[in-house]
Short mmCIF file of C-alpha atoms in Angstrom, two decimals:
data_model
loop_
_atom_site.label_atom_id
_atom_site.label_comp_id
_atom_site.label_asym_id
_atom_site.label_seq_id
_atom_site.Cartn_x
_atom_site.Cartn_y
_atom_site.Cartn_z
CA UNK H 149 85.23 19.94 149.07
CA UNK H 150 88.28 17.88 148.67
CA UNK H 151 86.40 16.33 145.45
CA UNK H 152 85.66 19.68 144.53
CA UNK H 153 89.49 20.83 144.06
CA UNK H 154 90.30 17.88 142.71
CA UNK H 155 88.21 18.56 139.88
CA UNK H 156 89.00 21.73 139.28
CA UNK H 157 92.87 21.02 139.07
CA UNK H 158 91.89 18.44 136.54
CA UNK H 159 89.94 20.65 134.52
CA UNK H 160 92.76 23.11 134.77
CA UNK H 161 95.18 20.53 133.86
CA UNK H 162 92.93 19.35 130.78
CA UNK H 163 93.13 23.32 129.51
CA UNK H 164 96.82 23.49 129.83
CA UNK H 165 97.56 20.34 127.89
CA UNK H 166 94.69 21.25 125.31
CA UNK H 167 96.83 24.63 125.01
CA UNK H 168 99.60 22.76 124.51
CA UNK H 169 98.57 20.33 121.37
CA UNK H 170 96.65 23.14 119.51
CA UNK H 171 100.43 25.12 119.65
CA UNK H 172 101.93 22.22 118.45
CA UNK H 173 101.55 22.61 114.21
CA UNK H 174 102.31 26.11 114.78
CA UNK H 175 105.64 25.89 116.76
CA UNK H 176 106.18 22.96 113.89
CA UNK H 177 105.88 25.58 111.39
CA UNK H 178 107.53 28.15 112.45
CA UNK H 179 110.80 25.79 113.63
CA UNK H 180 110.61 24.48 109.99
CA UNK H 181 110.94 28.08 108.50
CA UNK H 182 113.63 29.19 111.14
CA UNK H 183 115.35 25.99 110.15
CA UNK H 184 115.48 26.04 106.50
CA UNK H 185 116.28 30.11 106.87
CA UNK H 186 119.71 29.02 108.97
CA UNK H 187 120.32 26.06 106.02
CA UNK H 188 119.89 28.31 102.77
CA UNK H 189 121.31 31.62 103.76
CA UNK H 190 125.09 30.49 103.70
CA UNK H 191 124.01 28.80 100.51
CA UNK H 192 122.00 32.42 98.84
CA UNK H 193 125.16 34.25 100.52
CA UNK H 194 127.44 31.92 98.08
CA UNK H 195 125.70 32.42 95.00
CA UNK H 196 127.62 35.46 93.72
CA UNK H 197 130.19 38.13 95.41
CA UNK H 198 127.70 41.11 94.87
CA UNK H 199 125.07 38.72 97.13
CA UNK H 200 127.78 38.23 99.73
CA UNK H 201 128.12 41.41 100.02
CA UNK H 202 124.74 42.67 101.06
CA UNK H 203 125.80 41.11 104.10
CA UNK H 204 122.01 39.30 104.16
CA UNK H 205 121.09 37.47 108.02
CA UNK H 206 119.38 34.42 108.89
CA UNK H 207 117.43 36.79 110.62
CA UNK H 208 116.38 38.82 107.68
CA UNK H 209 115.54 35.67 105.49
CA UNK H 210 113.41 33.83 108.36
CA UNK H 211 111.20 37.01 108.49
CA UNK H 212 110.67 37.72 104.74
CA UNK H 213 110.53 33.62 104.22
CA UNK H 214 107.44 33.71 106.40
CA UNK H 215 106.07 36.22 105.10
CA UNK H 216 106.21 35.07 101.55
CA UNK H 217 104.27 31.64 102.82
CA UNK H 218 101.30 34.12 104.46
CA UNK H 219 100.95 36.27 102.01
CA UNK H 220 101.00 33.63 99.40
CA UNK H 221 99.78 29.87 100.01
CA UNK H 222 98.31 31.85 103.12
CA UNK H 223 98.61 29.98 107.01
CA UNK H 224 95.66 27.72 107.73
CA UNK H 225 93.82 28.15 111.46
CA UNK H 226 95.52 25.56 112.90
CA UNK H 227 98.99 26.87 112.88
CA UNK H 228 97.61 30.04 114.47
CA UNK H 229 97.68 29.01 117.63
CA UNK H 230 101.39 28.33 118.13
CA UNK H 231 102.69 31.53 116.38
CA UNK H 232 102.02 33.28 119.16
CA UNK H 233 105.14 33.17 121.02
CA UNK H 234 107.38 35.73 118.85
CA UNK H 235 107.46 38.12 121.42
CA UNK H 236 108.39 35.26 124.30
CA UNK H 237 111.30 34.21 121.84
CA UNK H 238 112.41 37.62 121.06
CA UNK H 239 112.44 38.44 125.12
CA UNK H 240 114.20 35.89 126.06
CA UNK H 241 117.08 36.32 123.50
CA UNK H 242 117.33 39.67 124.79
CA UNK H 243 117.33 39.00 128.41
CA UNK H 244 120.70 35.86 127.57
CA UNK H 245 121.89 38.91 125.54
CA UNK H 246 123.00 39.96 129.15
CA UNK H 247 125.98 37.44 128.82
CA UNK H 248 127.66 39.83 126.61
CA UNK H 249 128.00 42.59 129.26
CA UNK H 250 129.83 43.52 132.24
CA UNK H 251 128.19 45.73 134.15
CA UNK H 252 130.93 48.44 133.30
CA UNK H 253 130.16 48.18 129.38
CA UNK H 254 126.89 48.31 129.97
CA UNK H 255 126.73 51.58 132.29
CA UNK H 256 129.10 52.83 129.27
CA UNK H 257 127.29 52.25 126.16
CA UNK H 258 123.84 52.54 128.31
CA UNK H 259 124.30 55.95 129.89
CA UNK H 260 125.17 56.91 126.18
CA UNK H 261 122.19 55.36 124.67
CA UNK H 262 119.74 56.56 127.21
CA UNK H 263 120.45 60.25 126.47
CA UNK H 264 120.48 59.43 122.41
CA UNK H 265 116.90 57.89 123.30
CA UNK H 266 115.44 60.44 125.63
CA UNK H 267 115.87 63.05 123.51
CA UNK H 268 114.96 61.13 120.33
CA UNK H 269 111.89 59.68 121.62
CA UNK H 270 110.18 62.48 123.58
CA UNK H 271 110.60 65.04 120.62
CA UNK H 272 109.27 63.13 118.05
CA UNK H 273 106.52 61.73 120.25
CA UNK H 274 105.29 65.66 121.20
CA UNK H 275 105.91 66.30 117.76
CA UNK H 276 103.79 63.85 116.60
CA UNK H 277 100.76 64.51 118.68
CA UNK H 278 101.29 68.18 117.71
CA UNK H 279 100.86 67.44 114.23
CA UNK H 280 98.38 65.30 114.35
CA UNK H 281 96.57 67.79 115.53
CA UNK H 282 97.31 70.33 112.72
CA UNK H 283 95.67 67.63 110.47
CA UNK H 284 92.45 66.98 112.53
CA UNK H 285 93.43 63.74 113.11
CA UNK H 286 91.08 62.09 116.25
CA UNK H 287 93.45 62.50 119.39
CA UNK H 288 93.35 58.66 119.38
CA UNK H 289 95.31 57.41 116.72
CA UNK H 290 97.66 60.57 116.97
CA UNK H 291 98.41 58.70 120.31
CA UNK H 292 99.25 55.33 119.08
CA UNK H 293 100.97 56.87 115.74
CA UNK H 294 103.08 59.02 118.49
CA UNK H 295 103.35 56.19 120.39
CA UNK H 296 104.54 53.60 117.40
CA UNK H 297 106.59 55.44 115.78
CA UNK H 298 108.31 57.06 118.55
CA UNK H 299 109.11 54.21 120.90
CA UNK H 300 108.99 50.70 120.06
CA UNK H 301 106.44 50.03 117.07
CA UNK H 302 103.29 47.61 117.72
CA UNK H 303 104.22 47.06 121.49
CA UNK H 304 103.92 50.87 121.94
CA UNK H 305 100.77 51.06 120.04
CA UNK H 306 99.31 48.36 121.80
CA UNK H 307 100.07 49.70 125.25
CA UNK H 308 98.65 53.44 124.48
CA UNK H 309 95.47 51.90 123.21
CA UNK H 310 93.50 51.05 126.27
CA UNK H 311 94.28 54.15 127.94
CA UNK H 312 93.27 56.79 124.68
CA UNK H 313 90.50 54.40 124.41
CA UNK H 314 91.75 53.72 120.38
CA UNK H 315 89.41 51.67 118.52
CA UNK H 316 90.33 48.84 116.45
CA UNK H 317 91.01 50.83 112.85
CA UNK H 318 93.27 53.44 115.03
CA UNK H 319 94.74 50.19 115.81
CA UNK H 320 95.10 48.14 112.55
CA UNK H 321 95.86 52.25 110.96
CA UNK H 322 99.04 52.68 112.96
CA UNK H 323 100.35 49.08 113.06
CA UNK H 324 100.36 49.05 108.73
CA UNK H 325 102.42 52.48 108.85
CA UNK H 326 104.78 50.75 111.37
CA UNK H 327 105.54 47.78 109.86
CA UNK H 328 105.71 49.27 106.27
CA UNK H 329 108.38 51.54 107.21
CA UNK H 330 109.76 49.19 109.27
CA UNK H 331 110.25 46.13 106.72
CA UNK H 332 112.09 49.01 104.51
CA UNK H 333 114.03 49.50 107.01
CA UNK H 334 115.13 46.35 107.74
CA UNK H 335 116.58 46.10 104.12
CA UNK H 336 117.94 49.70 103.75
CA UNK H 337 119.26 50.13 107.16
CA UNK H 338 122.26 47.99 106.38
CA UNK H 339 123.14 49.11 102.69
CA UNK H 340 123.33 52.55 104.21
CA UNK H 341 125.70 51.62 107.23
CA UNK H 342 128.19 50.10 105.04
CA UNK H 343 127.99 53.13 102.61
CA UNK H 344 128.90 55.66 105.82
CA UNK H 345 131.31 53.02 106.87
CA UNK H 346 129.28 53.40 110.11
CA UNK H 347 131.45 51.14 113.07
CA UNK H 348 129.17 48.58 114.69
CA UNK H 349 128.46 51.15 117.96
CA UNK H 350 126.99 53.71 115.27
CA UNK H 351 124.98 51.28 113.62
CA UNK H 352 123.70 49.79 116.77
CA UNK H 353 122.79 53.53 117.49
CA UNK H 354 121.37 54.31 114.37
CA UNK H 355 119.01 51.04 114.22
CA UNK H 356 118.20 51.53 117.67
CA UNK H 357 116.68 55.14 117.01
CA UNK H 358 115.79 55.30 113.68
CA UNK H 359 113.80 51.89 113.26
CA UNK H 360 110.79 51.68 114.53
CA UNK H 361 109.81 48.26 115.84
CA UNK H 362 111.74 46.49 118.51
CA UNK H 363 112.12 43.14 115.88
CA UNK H 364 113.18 44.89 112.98
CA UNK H 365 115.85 46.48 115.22
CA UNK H 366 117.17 43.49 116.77
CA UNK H 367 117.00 41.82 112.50
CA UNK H 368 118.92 44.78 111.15
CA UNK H 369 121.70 45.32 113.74
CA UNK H 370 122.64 41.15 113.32
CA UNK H 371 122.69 42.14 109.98
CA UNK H 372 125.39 44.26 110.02
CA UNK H 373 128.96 43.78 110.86
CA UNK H 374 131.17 46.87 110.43
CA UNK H 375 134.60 46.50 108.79
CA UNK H 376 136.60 45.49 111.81
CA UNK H 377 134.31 42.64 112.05
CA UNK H 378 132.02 43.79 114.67
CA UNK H 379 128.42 42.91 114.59
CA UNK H 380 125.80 45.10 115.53
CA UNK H 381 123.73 42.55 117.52
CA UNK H 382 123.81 43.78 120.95
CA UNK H 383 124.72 47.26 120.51
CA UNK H 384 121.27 48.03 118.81
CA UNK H 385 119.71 45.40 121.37
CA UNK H 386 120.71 47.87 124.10
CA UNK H 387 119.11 50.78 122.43
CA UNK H 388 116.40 48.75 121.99
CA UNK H 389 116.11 48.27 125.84
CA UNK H 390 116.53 51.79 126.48
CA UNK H 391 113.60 52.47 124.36
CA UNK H 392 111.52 50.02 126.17
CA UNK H 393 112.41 51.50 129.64
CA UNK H 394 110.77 54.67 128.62
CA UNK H 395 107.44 52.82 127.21
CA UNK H 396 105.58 53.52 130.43
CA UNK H 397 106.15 57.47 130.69
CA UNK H 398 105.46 58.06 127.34
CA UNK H 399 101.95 56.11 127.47
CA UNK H 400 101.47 58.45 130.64
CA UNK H 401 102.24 61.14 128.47
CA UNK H 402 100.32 60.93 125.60
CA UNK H 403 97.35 60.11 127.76
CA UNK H 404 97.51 62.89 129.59
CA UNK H 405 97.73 65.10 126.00
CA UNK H 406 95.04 63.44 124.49
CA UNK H 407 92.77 64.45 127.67
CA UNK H 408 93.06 67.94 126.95
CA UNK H 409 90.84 67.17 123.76
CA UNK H 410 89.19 63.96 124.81
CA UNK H 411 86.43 64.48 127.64
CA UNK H 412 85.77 60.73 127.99
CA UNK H 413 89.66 60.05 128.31
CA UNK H 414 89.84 62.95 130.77
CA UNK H 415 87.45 61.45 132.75
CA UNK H 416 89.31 58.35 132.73
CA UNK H 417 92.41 59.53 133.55
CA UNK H 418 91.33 61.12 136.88
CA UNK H 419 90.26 58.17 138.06
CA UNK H 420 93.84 56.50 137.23
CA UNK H 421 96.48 56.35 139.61
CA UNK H 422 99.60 57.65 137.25
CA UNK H 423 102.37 55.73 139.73
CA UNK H 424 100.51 52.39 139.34
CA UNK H 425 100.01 53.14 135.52
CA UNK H 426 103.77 52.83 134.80
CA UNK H 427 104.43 50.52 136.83
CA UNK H 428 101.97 47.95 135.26
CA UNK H 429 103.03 48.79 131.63
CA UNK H 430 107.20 48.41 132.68
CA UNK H 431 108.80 46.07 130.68
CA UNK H 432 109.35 43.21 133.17
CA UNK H 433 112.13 41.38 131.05
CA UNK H 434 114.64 44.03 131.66
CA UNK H 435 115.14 43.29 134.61
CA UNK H 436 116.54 39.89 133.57
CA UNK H 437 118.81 41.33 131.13
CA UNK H 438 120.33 42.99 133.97
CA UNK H 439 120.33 39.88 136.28
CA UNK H 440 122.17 38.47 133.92
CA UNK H 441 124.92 41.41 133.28
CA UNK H 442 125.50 41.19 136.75
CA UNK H 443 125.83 37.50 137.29
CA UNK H 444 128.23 38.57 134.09
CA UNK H 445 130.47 40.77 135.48
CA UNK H 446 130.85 38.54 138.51
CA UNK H 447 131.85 36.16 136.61
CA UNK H 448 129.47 33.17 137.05
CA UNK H 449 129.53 32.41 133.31
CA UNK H 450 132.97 30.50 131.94
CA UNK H 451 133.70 31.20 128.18
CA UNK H 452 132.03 27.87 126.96
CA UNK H 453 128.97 28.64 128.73
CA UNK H 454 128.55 32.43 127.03
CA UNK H 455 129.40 30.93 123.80
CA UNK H 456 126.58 28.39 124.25
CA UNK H 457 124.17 31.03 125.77
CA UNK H 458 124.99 33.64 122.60
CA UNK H 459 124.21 30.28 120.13
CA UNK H 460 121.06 30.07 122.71
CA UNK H 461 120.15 33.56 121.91
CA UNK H 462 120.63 33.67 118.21
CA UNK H 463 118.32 30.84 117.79
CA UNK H 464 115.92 32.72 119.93
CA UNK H 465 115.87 35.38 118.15
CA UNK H 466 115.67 33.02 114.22
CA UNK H 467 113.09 31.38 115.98
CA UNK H 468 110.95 34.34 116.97
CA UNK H 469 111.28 36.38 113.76
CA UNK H 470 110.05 33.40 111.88
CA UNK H 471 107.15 33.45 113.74
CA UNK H 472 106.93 37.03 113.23
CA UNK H 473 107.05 37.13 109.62
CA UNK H 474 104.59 33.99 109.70
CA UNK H 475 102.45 36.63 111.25
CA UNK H 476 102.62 40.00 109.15
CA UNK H 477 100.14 40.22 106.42
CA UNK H 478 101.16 42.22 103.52
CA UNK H 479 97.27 43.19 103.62
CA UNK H 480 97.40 44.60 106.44
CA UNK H 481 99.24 47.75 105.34
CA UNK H 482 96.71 48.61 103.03
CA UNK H 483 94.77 49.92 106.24
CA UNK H 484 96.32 52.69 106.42
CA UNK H 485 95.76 54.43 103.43
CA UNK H 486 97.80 56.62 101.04
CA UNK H 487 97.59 59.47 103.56
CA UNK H 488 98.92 57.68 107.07
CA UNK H 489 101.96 56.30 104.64
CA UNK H 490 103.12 59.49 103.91
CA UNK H 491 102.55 60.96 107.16
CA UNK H 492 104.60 57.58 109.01
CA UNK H 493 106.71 57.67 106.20
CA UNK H 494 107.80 61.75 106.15
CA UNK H 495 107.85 61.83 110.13
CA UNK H 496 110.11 58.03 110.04
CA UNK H 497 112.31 58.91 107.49
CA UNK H 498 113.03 62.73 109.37
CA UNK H 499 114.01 60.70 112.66
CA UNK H 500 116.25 58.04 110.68
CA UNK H 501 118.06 60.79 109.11
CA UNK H 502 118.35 62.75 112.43
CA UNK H 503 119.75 59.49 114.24
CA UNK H 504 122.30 58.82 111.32
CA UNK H 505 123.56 62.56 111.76
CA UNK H 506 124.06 62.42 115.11
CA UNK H 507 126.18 59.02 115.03
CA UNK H 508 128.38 60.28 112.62
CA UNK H 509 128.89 63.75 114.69
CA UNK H 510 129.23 62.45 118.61
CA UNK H 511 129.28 58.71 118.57
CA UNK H 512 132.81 56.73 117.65
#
């Protein structure tokens, strides 16, 4: 028996070490475009004033750098492996993000954000389904479109899918709309901040709401640094947090709608239990942002170690968004056809412009 364990904590111990080498070229790769995105931005930023001015991020050029390698010289198989950890990286530099809150701030711009959210992100996710329906759309891929464009992009989508029972082109239908709309975002969001002279609060606000995918968010608030020299980093982070928070109720939600038309999702449904449902699909890393706002606000963390944390977390973050944009093919938007464009695009673009109206009326 002994034998018997033995072996199998070898053979476990094989796996995790194969794991390991076949991430290797990939987590080469995307370190090398992170890398050389940090190196030449200063240098494109230097080029001319009217450059320097569109305020363009690290962040920004990391994403559309990797991009431009897959959706040109393309990324062979064996760098696939180890481009899977954008959404670890991207965590994590939200959770160290805690180091720039006291509790106090946080319960402040919080409270504020949840209520922006709540009302942002259950309208436009009934709204959605509504519509969809008005266009004989199958209830399925109105839930992930409600779901992605609503809450928090391809996460959202992905977490709906399982429980509408979405198949694979609902799927690959909603995640081209979101990140289409979402890599014009990234780029127009800031041009339009600076033209409202928008503070970094209102940005953070604005991004946080009106951009779809939890990335993009986290890209276009670095990018933009208001006029007192404030950058929109963890303001839209925050948002971004509250959106997440209300992931699991709004799967529950949608489900539920989708039942009323779908007998083979009603059937499933009755058989779920709705309590254990959101727990499972909680975001589990918010709970270590707020470890870390609390360790925070008791002061555990001296000034040299949140200034080496916040260098900690912007690398996280140039790290994970090259990996992202090693990982978005330019293809892939094609999937969703003329049609699901201009639906993402109208319903997107109505939200944005509702979000920038109501920072520039109630926030400061």
């Amino acid at each position: 028996m002994e034998r018997c364990q033995m072996n199998q904590q070898g053979s476990s111990n094989t796996t995790a070490i194969d794991g390991i080498m076949k991430a290797i070229p990939g987590v080469l790769l995307f370190v090398s475009v992170a890398v050389f995105a940090w190196y030449i931005t200063p240098k494109i930023t230097a080029l001319h004033p009217a450059i320097k001015a569109l305020s363009i991020s690290n962040f920004i050029v990391a994403i559309l750098l990797g991009m431009l390698i897959l959706n040109t010289v393309g990324v062979p198989e064996i760098f696939k492996a180890g481009l899977k950890f954008s959404t670890i990286l991207t965590k994590t530099g939200i959770v160290v993000m805690g180091v720039k809150y006291s509790f106090e701030s946080l319960i402040k711009t919080g409270s504020e954000a949840l209520i922006i959210i709540a009302i942002f992100l259950f309208s436009s996710a009934i709204i959605l389904m509504l519509l969809s329906r008005k266009l004989n759309m199958p209830p399925a891929l109105g839930a992930c479109l409600a779901a992605g464009l609503s809450v928090c992009g391809v996460s959202a989508a992905i977490a709906i899918a399982p429980a509408v029972r979405a198949k694979n082109e609902d799927m690959a239908y909603t995640i081209a709309v979101v990140l289409m709309f979402g890599l014009l975002a990234l780029i127009v969001f800031p041009y339009i901040g600076t033209y409202f002279g928008l503070s970094a609060n209102q940005f953070g606000a604005f991004a946080g709401v009106g951009i779809i995918n939890s990335a993009q968010v986290l890209a276009a608030g670095a990018a933009f640094t208001d006029a007192t020299g404030v950058n929109a980093a963890h303001i839209a982070g925050v948002y971004n947090i509250g959106r997440v928070m209300f992931l699991p109720i709004v799967v529950l939600m949608l489900a539920m709608m989708v039942a009323t038309q779908d007998e083979e999702v009603k059937d499933h449904m009755a058989g779920v239990n709705k309590m254990q449902m959101i727990i499972d699909k909680f975001p589990v890393f918010v709970f270590g942002f707020i470890a870390v706002v609390l360790l925070n606000t008791f002061e555990f963390f001296t000034k040299p170690e949140v200034k080496q944390a916040t260098v900690f977390m912007d690398w996280c973050f140039l790290l994970g968004f090259a990996s992202i944009g090693l990982t978005t093919r330019l293809a892939d938007i094609k999937a969703a056809g003329l049609s699901g464009l201009v639906l993402g695009f109208v319903v997107a673009t109505i939200k944005a412009a509702l979000a920038l109206f109501v920072v520039l009326t109630f926030l400061n």
